[in-house]
CSV table of C-alpha atoms and ligand atoms in Angstrom, one decimal:
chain,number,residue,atom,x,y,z
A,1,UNK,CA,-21.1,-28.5,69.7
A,2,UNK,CA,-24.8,-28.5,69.2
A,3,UNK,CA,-26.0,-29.9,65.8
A,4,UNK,CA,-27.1,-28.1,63.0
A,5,UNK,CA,-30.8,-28.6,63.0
A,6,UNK,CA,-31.7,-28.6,66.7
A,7,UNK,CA,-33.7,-26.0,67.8
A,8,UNK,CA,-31.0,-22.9,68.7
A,9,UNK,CA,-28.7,-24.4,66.0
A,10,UNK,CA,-26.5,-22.6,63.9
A,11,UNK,CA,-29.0,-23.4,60.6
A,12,UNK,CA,-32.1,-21.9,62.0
A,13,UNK,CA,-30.1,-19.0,61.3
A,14,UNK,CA,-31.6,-19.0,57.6
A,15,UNK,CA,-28.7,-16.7,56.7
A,16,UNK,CA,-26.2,-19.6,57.6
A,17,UNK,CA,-27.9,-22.0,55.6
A,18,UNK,CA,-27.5,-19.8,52.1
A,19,UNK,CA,-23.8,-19.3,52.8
A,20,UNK,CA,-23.4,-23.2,52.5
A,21,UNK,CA,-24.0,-23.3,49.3
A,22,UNK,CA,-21.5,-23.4,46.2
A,23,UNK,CA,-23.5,-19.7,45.3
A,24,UNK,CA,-23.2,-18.2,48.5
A,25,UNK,CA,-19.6,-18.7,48.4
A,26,UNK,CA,-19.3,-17.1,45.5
A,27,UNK,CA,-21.8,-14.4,46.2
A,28,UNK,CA,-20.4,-13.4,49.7
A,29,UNK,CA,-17.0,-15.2,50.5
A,30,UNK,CA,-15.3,-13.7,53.2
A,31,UNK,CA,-18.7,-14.0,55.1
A,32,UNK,CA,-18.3,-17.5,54.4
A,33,UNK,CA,-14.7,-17.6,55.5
A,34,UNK,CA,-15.8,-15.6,58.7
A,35,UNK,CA,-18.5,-18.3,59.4
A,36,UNK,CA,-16.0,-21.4,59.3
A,37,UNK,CA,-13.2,-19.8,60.9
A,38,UNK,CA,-15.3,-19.4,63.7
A,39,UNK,CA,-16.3,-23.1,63.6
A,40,UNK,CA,-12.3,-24.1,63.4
A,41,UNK,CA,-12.1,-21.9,66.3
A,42,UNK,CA,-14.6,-23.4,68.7
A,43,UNK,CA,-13.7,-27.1,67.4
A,44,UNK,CA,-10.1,-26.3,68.6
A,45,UNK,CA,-11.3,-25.4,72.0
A,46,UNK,CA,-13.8,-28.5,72.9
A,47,UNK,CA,-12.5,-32.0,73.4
A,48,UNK,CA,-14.1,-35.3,72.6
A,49,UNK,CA,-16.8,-36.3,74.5
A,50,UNK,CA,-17.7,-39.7,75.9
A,51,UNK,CA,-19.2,-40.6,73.2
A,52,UNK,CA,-16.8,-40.0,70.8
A,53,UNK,CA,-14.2,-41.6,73.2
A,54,UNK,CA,-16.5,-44.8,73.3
A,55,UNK,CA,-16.5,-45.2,69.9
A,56,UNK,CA,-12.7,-45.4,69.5
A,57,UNK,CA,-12.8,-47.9,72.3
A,58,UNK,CA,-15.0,-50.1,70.7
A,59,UNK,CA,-13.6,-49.5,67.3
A,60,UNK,CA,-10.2,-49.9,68.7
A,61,UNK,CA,-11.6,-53.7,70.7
A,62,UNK,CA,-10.1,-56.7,68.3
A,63,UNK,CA,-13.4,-58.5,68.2
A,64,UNK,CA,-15.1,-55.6,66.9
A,65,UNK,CA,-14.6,-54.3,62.9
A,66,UNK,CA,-16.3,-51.2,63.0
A,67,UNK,CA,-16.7,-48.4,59.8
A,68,UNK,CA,-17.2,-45.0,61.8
A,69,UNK,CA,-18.9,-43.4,58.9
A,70,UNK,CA,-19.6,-39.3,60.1
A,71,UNK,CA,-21.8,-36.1,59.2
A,72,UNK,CA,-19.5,-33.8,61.4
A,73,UNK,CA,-16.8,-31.7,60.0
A,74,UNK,CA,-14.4,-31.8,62.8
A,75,UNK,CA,-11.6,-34.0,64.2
A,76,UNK,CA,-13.3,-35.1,67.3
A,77,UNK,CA,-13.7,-38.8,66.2
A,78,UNK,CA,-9.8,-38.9,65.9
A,79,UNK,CA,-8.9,-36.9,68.2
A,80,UNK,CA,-10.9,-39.5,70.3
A,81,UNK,CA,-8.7,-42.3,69.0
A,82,UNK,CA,-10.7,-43.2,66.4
A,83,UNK,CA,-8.7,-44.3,62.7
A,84,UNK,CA,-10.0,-44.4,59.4
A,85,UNK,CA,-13.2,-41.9,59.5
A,86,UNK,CA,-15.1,-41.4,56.7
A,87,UNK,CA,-16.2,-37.9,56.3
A,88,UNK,CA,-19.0,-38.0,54.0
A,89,UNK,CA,-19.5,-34.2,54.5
A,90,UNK,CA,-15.9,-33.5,54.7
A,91,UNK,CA,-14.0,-30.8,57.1
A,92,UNK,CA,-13.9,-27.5,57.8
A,93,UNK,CA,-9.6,-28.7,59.3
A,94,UNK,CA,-9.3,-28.8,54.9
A,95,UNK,CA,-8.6,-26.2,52.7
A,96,UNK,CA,-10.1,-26.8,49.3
A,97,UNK,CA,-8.9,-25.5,45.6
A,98,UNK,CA,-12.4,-24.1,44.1
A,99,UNK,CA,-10.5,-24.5,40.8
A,100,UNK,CA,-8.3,-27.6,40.8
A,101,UNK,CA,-9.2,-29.7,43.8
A,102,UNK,CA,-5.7,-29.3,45.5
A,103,UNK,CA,-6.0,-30.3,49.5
A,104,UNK,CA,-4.1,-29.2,52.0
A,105,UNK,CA,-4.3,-28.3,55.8
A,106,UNK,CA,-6.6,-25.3,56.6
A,107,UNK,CA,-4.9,-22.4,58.3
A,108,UNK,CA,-6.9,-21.5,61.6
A,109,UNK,CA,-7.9,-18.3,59.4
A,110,UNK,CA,-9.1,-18.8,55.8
A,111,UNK,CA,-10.5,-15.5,53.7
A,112,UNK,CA,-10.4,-14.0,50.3
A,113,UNK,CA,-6.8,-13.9,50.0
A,114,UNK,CA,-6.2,-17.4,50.7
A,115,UNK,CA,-5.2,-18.9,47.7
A,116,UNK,CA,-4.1,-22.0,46.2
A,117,UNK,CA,-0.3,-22.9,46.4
A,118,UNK,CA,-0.9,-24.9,43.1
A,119,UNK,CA,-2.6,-22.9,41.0
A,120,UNK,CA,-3.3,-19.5,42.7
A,121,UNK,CA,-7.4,-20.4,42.8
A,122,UNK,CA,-9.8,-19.4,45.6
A,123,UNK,CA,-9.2,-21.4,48.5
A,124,UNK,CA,-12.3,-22.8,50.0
A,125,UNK,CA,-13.6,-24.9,53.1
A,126,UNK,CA,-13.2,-28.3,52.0
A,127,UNK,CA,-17.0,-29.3,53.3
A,128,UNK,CA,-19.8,-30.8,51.4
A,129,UNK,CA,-22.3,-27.9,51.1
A,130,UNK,CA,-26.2,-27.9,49.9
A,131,UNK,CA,-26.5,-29.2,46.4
A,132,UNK,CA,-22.8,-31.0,46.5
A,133,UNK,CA,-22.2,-34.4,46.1
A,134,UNK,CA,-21.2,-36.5,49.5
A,135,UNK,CA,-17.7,-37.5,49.7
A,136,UNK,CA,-16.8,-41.1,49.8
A,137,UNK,CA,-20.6,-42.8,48.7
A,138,UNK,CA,-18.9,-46.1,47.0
A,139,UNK,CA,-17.1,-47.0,50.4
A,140,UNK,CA,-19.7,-45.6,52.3
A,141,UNK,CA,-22.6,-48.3,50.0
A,142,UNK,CA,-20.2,-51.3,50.3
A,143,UNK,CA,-19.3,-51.2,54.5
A,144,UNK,CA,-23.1,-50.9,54.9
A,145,UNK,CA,-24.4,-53.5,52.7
A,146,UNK,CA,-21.7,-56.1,54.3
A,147,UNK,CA,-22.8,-54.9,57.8
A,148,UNK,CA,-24.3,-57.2,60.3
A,149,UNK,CA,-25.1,-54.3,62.7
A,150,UNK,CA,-25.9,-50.7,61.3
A,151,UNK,CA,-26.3,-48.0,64.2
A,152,UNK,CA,-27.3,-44.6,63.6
A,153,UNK,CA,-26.6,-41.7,66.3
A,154,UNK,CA,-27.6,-38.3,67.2
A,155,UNK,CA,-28.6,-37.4,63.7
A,156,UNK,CA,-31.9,-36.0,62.3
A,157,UNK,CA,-32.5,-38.2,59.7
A,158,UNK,CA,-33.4,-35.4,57.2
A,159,UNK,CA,-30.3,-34.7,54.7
A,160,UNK,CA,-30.2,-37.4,52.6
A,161,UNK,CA,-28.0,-39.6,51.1
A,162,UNK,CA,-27.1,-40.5,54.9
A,163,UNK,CA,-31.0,-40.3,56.4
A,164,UNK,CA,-31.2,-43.5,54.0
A,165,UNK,CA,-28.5,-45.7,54.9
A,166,UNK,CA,-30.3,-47.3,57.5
A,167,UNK,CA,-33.1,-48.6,54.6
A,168,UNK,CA,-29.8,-49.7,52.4
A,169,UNK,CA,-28.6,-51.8,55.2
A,170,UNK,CA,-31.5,-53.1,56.6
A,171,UNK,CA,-32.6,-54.4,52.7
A,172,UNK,CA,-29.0,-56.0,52.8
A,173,UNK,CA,-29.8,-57.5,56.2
A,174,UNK,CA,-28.4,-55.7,58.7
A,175,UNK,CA,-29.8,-55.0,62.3
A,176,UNK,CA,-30.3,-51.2,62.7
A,177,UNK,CA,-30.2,-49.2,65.6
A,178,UNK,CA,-30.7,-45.8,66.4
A,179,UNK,CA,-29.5,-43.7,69.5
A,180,UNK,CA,-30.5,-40.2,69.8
A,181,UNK,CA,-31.8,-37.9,72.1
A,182,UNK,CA,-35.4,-38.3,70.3
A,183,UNK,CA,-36.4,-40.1,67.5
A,184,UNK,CA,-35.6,-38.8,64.2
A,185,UNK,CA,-37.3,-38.7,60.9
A,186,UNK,CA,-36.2,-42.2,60.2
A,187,UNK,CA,-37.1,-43.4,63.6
A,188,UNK,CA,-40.0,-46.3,61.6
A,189,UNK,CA,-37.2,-47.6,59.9
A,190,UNK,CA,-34.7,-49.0,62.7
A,191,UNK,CA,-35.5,-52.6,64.7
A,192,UNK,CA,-34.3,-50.8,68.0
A,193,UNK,CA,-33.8,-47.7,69.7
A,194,UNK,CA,-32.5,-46.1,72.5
A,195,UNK,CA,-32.8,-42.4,73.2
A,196,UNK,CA,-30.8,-40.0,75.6
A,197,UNK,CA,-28.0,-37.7,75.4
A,198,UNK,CA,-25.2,-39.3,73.1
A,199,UNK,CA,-22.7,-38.7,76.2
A,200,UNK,CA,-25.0,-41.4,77.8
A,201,UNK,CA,-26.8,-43.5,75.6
A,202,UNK,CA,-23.8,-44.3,73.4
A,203,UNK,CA,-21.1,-45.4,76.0
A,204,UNK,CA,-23.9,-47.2,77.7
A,205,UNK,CA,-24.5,-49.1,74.4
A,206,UNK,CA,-20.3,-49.7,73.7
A,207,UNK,CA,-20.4,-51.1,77.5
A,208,UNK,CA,-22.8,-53.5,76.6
A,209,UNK,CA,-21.1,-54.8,73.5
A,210,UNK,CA,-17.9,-55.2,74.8
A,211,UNK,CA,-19.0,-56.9,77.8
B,301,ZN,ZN1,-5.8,-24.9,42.7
C-alpha cells in the first residue's frame, strides 16, 4: 500500500483527509465506514513485504532487542512475524466504542448499524484521527530515550508526535538513521541515511546488522 502523503495517496484526496477527523465521523459516518472498509479490504489481500519480513527477522535475532514502534494501521508487521507492535496510530483490524472505549475485532464490514455489544454506542474505526491523541506515547518516550540505535523508515516526517522522535532520541544519545525512498522533512536531523525503496534499502540494512 502506498502511503498517505505521497503524491497519488489516498490524502491528496482533500475529501479523505476531513473524514479522519472525530467531526467528519460524526458529520458523515457511513462515508467514513465505506472508506475503512475499503482499507480492511485491500490490507486483507496484500502480504508483507520484504521489508516488513526483515524486520521480524531482525527483531526475532537474539542479539538484537528491537521496539518496532509503527504509523500503519494494518497487520502487516505481525503478520510478517513481528511480536509486540506498538501502534501509535492504532488499526483499522479494531472496532472502537465512540462512547465507552469497548475494543473488539472489527468485522470486515463496519457501518452505521454497527454497534457496541457493551453499551449499544456507535461503533467506530479504532485509528488515531487528526486532532486525536497518539496511542501508547509513555512506552513509546521510554524505548526511545533507552535506545542506542533509533531508525526511522519510509515516513514523511510531517505528523508529529512521531516526526520528532528522532530529536528525542538523538538528545538521549542515540544514533539515528533514516531509510526512505527520499529524504523527509526530518532528513537534517538523522547522523545517516540511506534512501531507496523500503523492499530494498531496509533488508539490505537488517543483512548488514545481522552479519
Ligand atoms: Zn460502548
Amino acid at each position: 500500500m502506498g502511503t498517505f502523503r505521497d503524491k497519488g495517496g489516498l490524502w491528496e484526496n482533500a475529501d479523505l483527509m476531513e473524514l479522519a477527523t472525530p467531526a467528519g465521523f460524526a458529520r458523515r459516518p457511513a462515508d467514513c465506514h465505506a472508506f475503512y472498509n475499503m482499507r480492511r479490504a485491500k490490507v486483507r489481500s496484500c502480504q508483507p513485504n520484504t521489508a516488513h519480513l526483515a524486520l521480524a527477522a531482525l527483531q526475532q535475532d537474539p542479539r538484537a532487542d528491537v521496539t518496532l514502534i509503527t504509523q500503519n494501521v494494518d497487520d502487516l508487521h505481525e503478520r510478517a512475524g513481528s511480536h509486540h507492535v506498538i501502534h501509535m496510530h492504532g488499526t483499522h483490524l479494531v472496532a472502537l466504542c465512540a462512547v465507552c472505549d469497548a475494543r473488539w475485532p472489527a468485522p470486515e464490514v463496519m457501518d452505521v448499524d454497527t454497534r457496541c455489544t457493551s453499551c449499544g454506542g456507535p461503533a467506530r474505526p479504532d485509528v488515531v484521527w487528526f486532532g486525536e491523541t497518539p496511542y501508547h506515547m509513555e512506552r513509546i518516550a521510554q524505548a526511545v530515550a533507552a535506545a542506542d540505535l533509533f531508525v526511522a523508515v519510509g515516513t514523511s516526517g510531517i505528523v508529529y508526535p512521531a516526526a520528532g522522535l528522532v530529536r528525542r532520541a538523538a538528545k538521549a544519545g542515540a544514533r539515528t538513521l533514516e531509510l526512505n525512498l527520499e529524504p523527509s522533512k526530518r532528513a537534517s536531523d538523522f547522523d545517516d541515511a540511506r534512501f531507496g525503496p523500503a523492499t530494498v534499502v531496509v533488508p539490505e540494512w537488517v543483512s548488514e546488522v545481522m552479519g
